Amino acid sequence: MPGVFPDYPAPVVRNAGAEREMVIMRWGMPPPPRAGGFPVTNIRNTTSPHWRGWLKPENRFLVPVKSFAEYASEPNPATGKKDVVWFALNDDRPLFAFAEIWTEFKGDRGTKSKPIPGPHLV
């Protein structure tokens, strides 16, 4: 996989009883009702009642990665756009993992023109 973006499927590792399993999930949790319809990809406020139910061990998983990207905090003066900045543990890009939470989402995902009916593991 060259890259995973919000609402794309990707392999993850989660608990399955006493074992671990690799499954495919879509990136992005259901948003709080007042936030709108876009999946949430970075949960910063874990004290919010919206997220509290998913913070239990049975909803945790790992996302294996070798690198990840974020937009620069300020626009590039030459282009006026924010550059994509890549991060890795070192130049060899060894495997590491992000800790995440998951749930089953019963609604549609994908685009308005090509919705993908649920349920989805997100």
PDB file of C-alpha atoms in Angstrom:
ATOM      1  CA  MET A   1       0.000   0.000   0.000  1.00  0.00           C
ATOM      2  CA  PRO A   2       1.646   3.254  -1.037  1.00  0.00           C
ATOM      3  CA  GLY A   3      -0.525   5.384   1.242  1.00  0.00           C
ATOM      4  CA  VAL A   4      -3.641   5.386   3.369  1.00  0.00           C
ATOM      5  CA  PHE A   5      -5.896   8.411   3.557  1.00  0.00           C
ATOM      6  CA  PRO A   6      -9.051   9.172   5.565  1.00  0.00           C
ATOM      7  CA  ASP A   7     -11.813   6.664   4.804  1.00  0.00           C
ATOM      8  CA  TYR A   8      -9.379   4.280   2.996  1.00  0.00           C
ATOM      9  CA  PRO A   9      -9.173   0.619   4.070  1.00  0.00           C
ATOM     10  CA  ALA A  10      -5.926  -0.539   5.679  1.00  0.00           C
ATOM     11  CA  PRO A  11      -4.588  -3.523   7.657  1.00  0.00           C
ATOM     12  CA  VAL A  12      -4.629  -3.269  11.450  1.00  0.00           C
ATOM     13  CA  VAL A  13      -3.914  -5.623  14.372  1.00  0.00           C
ATOM     14  CA  ARG A  14      -6.565  -6.035  17.071  1.00  0.00           C
ATOM     15  CA  ASN A  15      -7.311  -8.366  19.963  1.00  0.00           C
ATOM     16  CA  ALA A  16      -9.547 -11.343  19.235  1.00  0.00           C
ATOM     17  CA  GLY A  17     -10.101 -13.012  22.583  1.00  0.00           C
ATOM     18  CA  ALA A  18      -6.713 -14.255  23.802  1.00  0.00           C
ATOM     19  CA  GLU A  19      -5.206 -13.953  20.305  1.00  0.00           C
ATOM     20  CA  ARG A  20      -4.404 -11.128  17.903  1.00  0.00           C
ATOM     21  CA  GLU A  21      -5.706 -10.864  14.351  1.00  0.00           C
ATOM     22  CA  MET A  22      -4.956  -8.726  11.321  1.00  0.00           C
ATOM     23  CA  VAL A  23      -8.092  -7.269   9.724  1.00  0.00           C
ATOM     24  CA  ILE A  24      -8.902  -4.508   7.263  1.00  0.00           C
ATOM     25  CA  MET A  25     -10.565  -1.393   8.677  1.00  0.00           C
ATOM     26  CA  ARG A  26     -11.421   2.012   7.236  1.00  0.00           C
ATOM     27  CA  TRP A  27      -9.608   5.029   8.688  1.00  0.00           C
ATOM     28  CA  GLY A  28     -11.864   7.462  10.561  1.00  0.00           C
ATOM     29  CA  MET A  29     -14.210   7.217  13.539  1.00  0.00           C
ATOM     30  CA  PRO A  30     -17.831   8.412  13.440  1.00  0.00           C
ATOM     31  CA  PRO A  31     -17.868  12.122  14.320  1.00  0.00           C
ATOM     32  CA  PRO A  32     -19.731  13.657  17.249  1.00  0.00           C
ATOM     33  CA  PRO A  33     -23.250  14.633  16.111  1.00  0.00           C
ATOM     34  CA  ARG A  34     -22.517  18.384  16.142  1.00  0.00           C
ATOM     35  CA  ALA A  35     -19.253  17.983  14.175  1.00  0.00           C
ATOM     36  CA  GLY A  36     -20.752  17.050  10.807  1.00  0.00           C
ATOM     37  CA  GLY A  37     -20.490  13.977   8.642  1.00  0.00           C
ATOM     38  CA  PHE A  38     -16.762  13.611   7.998  1.00  0.00           C
ATOM     39  CA  PRO A  39     -14.827  10.777   9.708  1.00  0.00           C
ATOM     40  CA  VAL A  40     -12.587  11.866  12.587  1.00  0.00           C
ATOM     41  CA  THR A  41      -8.972  10.793  12.060  1.00  0.00           C
ATOM     42  CA  ASN A  42      -7.282  12.405  15.054  1.00  0.00           C
ATOM     43  CA  ILE A  43      -9.029  12.216  18.430  1.00  0.00           C
ATOM     44  CA  ARG A  44      -7.503  14.840  20.687  1.00  0.00           C
ATOM     45  CA  ASN A  45     -10.120  15.151  23.435  1.00  0.00           C
ATOM     46  CA  THR A  46     -10.437  11.696  24.992  1.00  0.00           C
ATOM     47  CA  THR A  47     -12.433  13.159  27.895  1.00  0.00           C
ATOM     48  CA  SER A  48     -15.355  13.875  25.536  1.00  0.00           C
ATOM     49  CA  PRO A  49     -18.416  11.701  26.297  1.00  0.00           C
ATOM     50  CA  HIS A  50     -18.594  10.889  22.568  1.00  0.00           C
ATOM     51  CA  TRP A  51     -15.314   8.907  22.661  1.00  0.00           C
ATOM     52  CA  ARG A  52     -15.507   7.497  26.207  1.00  0.00           C
ATOM     53  CA  GLY A  53     -17.312   4.273  25.247  1.00  0.00           C
ATOM     54  CA  TRP A  54     -14.616   3.309  22.749  1.00  0.00           C
ATOM     55  CA  LEU A  55     -11.608   3.808  25.043  1.00  0.00           C
ATOM     56  CA  LYS A  56     -11.924   0.326  26.585  1.00  0.00           C
ATOM     57  CA  PRO A  57      -9.261  -2.336  25.840  1.00  0.00           C
ATOM     58  CA  GLU A  58     -11.616  -4.281  23.525  1.00  0.00           C
ATOM     59  CA  ASN A  59     -11.769  -1.270  21.170  1.00  0.00           C
ATOM     60  CA  ARG A  60      -8.015  -0.738  20.913  1.00  0.00           C
ATOM     61  CA  PHE A  61      -5.829  -1.783  18.000  1.00  0.00           C
ATOM     62  CA  LEU A  62      -2.478  -1.103  16.346  1.00  0.00           C
ATOM     63  CA  VAL A  63      -1.834   0.399  12.924  1.00  0.00           C
ATOM     64  CA  PRO A  64       1.483  -0.874  11.502  1.00  0.00           C
ATOM     65  CA  VAL A  65       3.361   1.811   9.543  1.00  0.00           C
ATOM     66  CA  LYS A  66       6.830   2.590   8.242  1.00  0.00           C
ATOM     67  CA  SER A  67       6.236   6.325   7.827  1.00  0.00           C
ATOM     68  CA  PHE A  68       3.457   8.890   7.971  1.00  0.00           C
ATOM     69  CA  ALA A  69       2.801  12.385   6.677  1.00  0.00           C
ATOM     70  CA  GLU A  70       1.375  15.601   8.084  1.00  0.00           C
ATOM     71  CA  TYR A  71       0.871  18.969   6.481  1.00  0.00           C
ATOM     72  CA  ALA A  72       3.385  21.640   7.483  1.00  0.00           C
ATOM     73  CA  SER A  73       2.016  24.104  10.027  1.00  0.00           C
ATOM     74  CA  GLU A  74       2.588  27.104   7.737  1.00  0.00           C
ATOM     75  CA  PRO A  75       2.131  27.531   3.964  1.00  0.00           C
ATOM     76  CA  ASN A  76       5.195  27.386   1.729  1.00  0.00           C
ATOM     77  CA  PRO A  77       5.975  31.034   0.776  1.00  0.00           C
ATOM     78  CA  ALA A  78       6.759  30.008  -2.819  1.00  0.00           C
ATOM     79  CA  THR A  79       3.489  28.131  -3.440  1.00  0.00           C
ATOM     80  CA  GLY A  80       1.109  29.492  -0.803  1.00  0.00           C
ATOM     81  CA  LYS A  81       0.168  25.865   0.012  1.00  0.00           C
ATOM     82  CA  LYS A  82       1.119  23.716   2.980  1.00  0.00           C
ATOM     83  CA  ASP A  83       3.802  21.155   2.100  1.00  0.00           C
ATOM     84  CA  VAL A  84       3.452  17.486   2.997  1.00  0.00           C
ATOM     85  CA  VAL A  85       6.131  16.511   5.524  1.00  0.00           C
ATOM     86  CA  TRP A  86       7.046  12.820   5.937  1.00  0.00           C
ATOM     87  CA  PHE A  87       8.161  11.284   9.240  1.00  0.00           C
ATOM     88  CA  ALA A  88       9.856   7.939   9.994  1.00  0.00           C
ATOM     89  CA  LEU A  89      11.875   6.497  12.860  1.00  0.00           C
ATOM     90  CA  ASN A  90      15.026   6.716  10.730  1.00  0.00           C
ATOM     91  CA  ASP A  91      16.176   6.538   7.094  1.00  0.00           C
ATOM     92  CA  ASP A  92      15.712   2.732   7.019  1.00  0.00           C
ATOM     93  CA  ARG A  93      11.983   3.214   7.777  1.00  0.00           C
ATOM     94  CA  PRO A  94      11.552   0.267  10.203  1.00  0.00           C
ATOM     95  CA  LEU A  95       8.075  -0.901  11.087  1.00  0.00           C
ATOM     96  CA  PHE A  96       6.358   0.709  14.090  1.00  0.00           C
ATOM     97  CA  ALA A  97       2.741   1.162  15.146  1.00  0.00           C
ATOM     98  CA  PHE A  98       0.209   3.763  16.210  1.00  0.00           C
ATOM     99  CA  ALA A  99      -2.292   2.896  18.952  1.00  0.00           C
ATOM    100  CA  GLU A 100      -5.881   3.578  17.885  1.00  0.00           C
ATOM    101  CA  ILE A 101      -9.501   2.823  18.774  1.00  0.00           C
ATOM    102  CA  TRP A 102     -12.143   1.175  16.577  1.00  0.00           C
ATOM    103  CA  THR A 103     -15.857   0.486  16.380  1.00  0.00           C
ATOM    104  CA  GLU A 104     -18.417  -0.857  13.932  1.00  0.00           C
ATOM    105  CA  PHE A 105     -20.118   1.908  11.920  1.00  0.00           C
ATOM    106  CA  LYS A 106     -23.458   1.005  10.350  1.00  0.00           C
ATOM    107  CA  GLY A 107     -23.810   3.984   7.980  1.00  0.00           C
ATOM    108  CA  ASP A 108     -22.462   4.633   4.491  1.00  0.00           C
ATOM    109  CA  ARG A 109     -18.823   5.536   3.871  1.00  0.00           C
ATOM    110  CA  GLY A 110     -17.088   6.644   0.686  1.00  0.00           C
ATOM    111  CA  THR A 111     -18.169   9.567  -1.458  1.00  0.00           C
ATOM    112  CA  LYS A 112     -21.657  10.959  -2.022  1.00  0.00           C
ATOM    113  CA  SER A 113     -21.508   9.809  -5.649  1.00  0.00           C
ATOM    114  CA  LYS A 114     -20.215   6.327  -4.725  1.00  0.00           C
ATOM    115  CA  PRO A 115     -21.410   5.458  -1.208  1.00  0.00           C
ATOM    116  CA  ILE A 116     -20.258   2.174   0.287  1.00  0.00           C
ATOM    117  CA  PRO A 117     -23.031   0.711   2.469  1.00  0.00           C
ATOM    118  CA  GLY A 118     -22.139  -0.415   6.015  1.00  0.00           C
ATOM    119  CA  PRO A 119     -21.481  -1.942   8.323  1.00  0.00           C
ATOM    120  CA  HIS A 120     -17.804  -0.926   8.397  1.00  0.00           C
ATOM    121  CA  LEU A 121     -15.007  -1.521  10.879  1.00  0.00           C
ATOM    122  CA  VAL A 122     -13.574   1.950  11.499  1.00  0.00           C
TER     123      VAL A 122
END
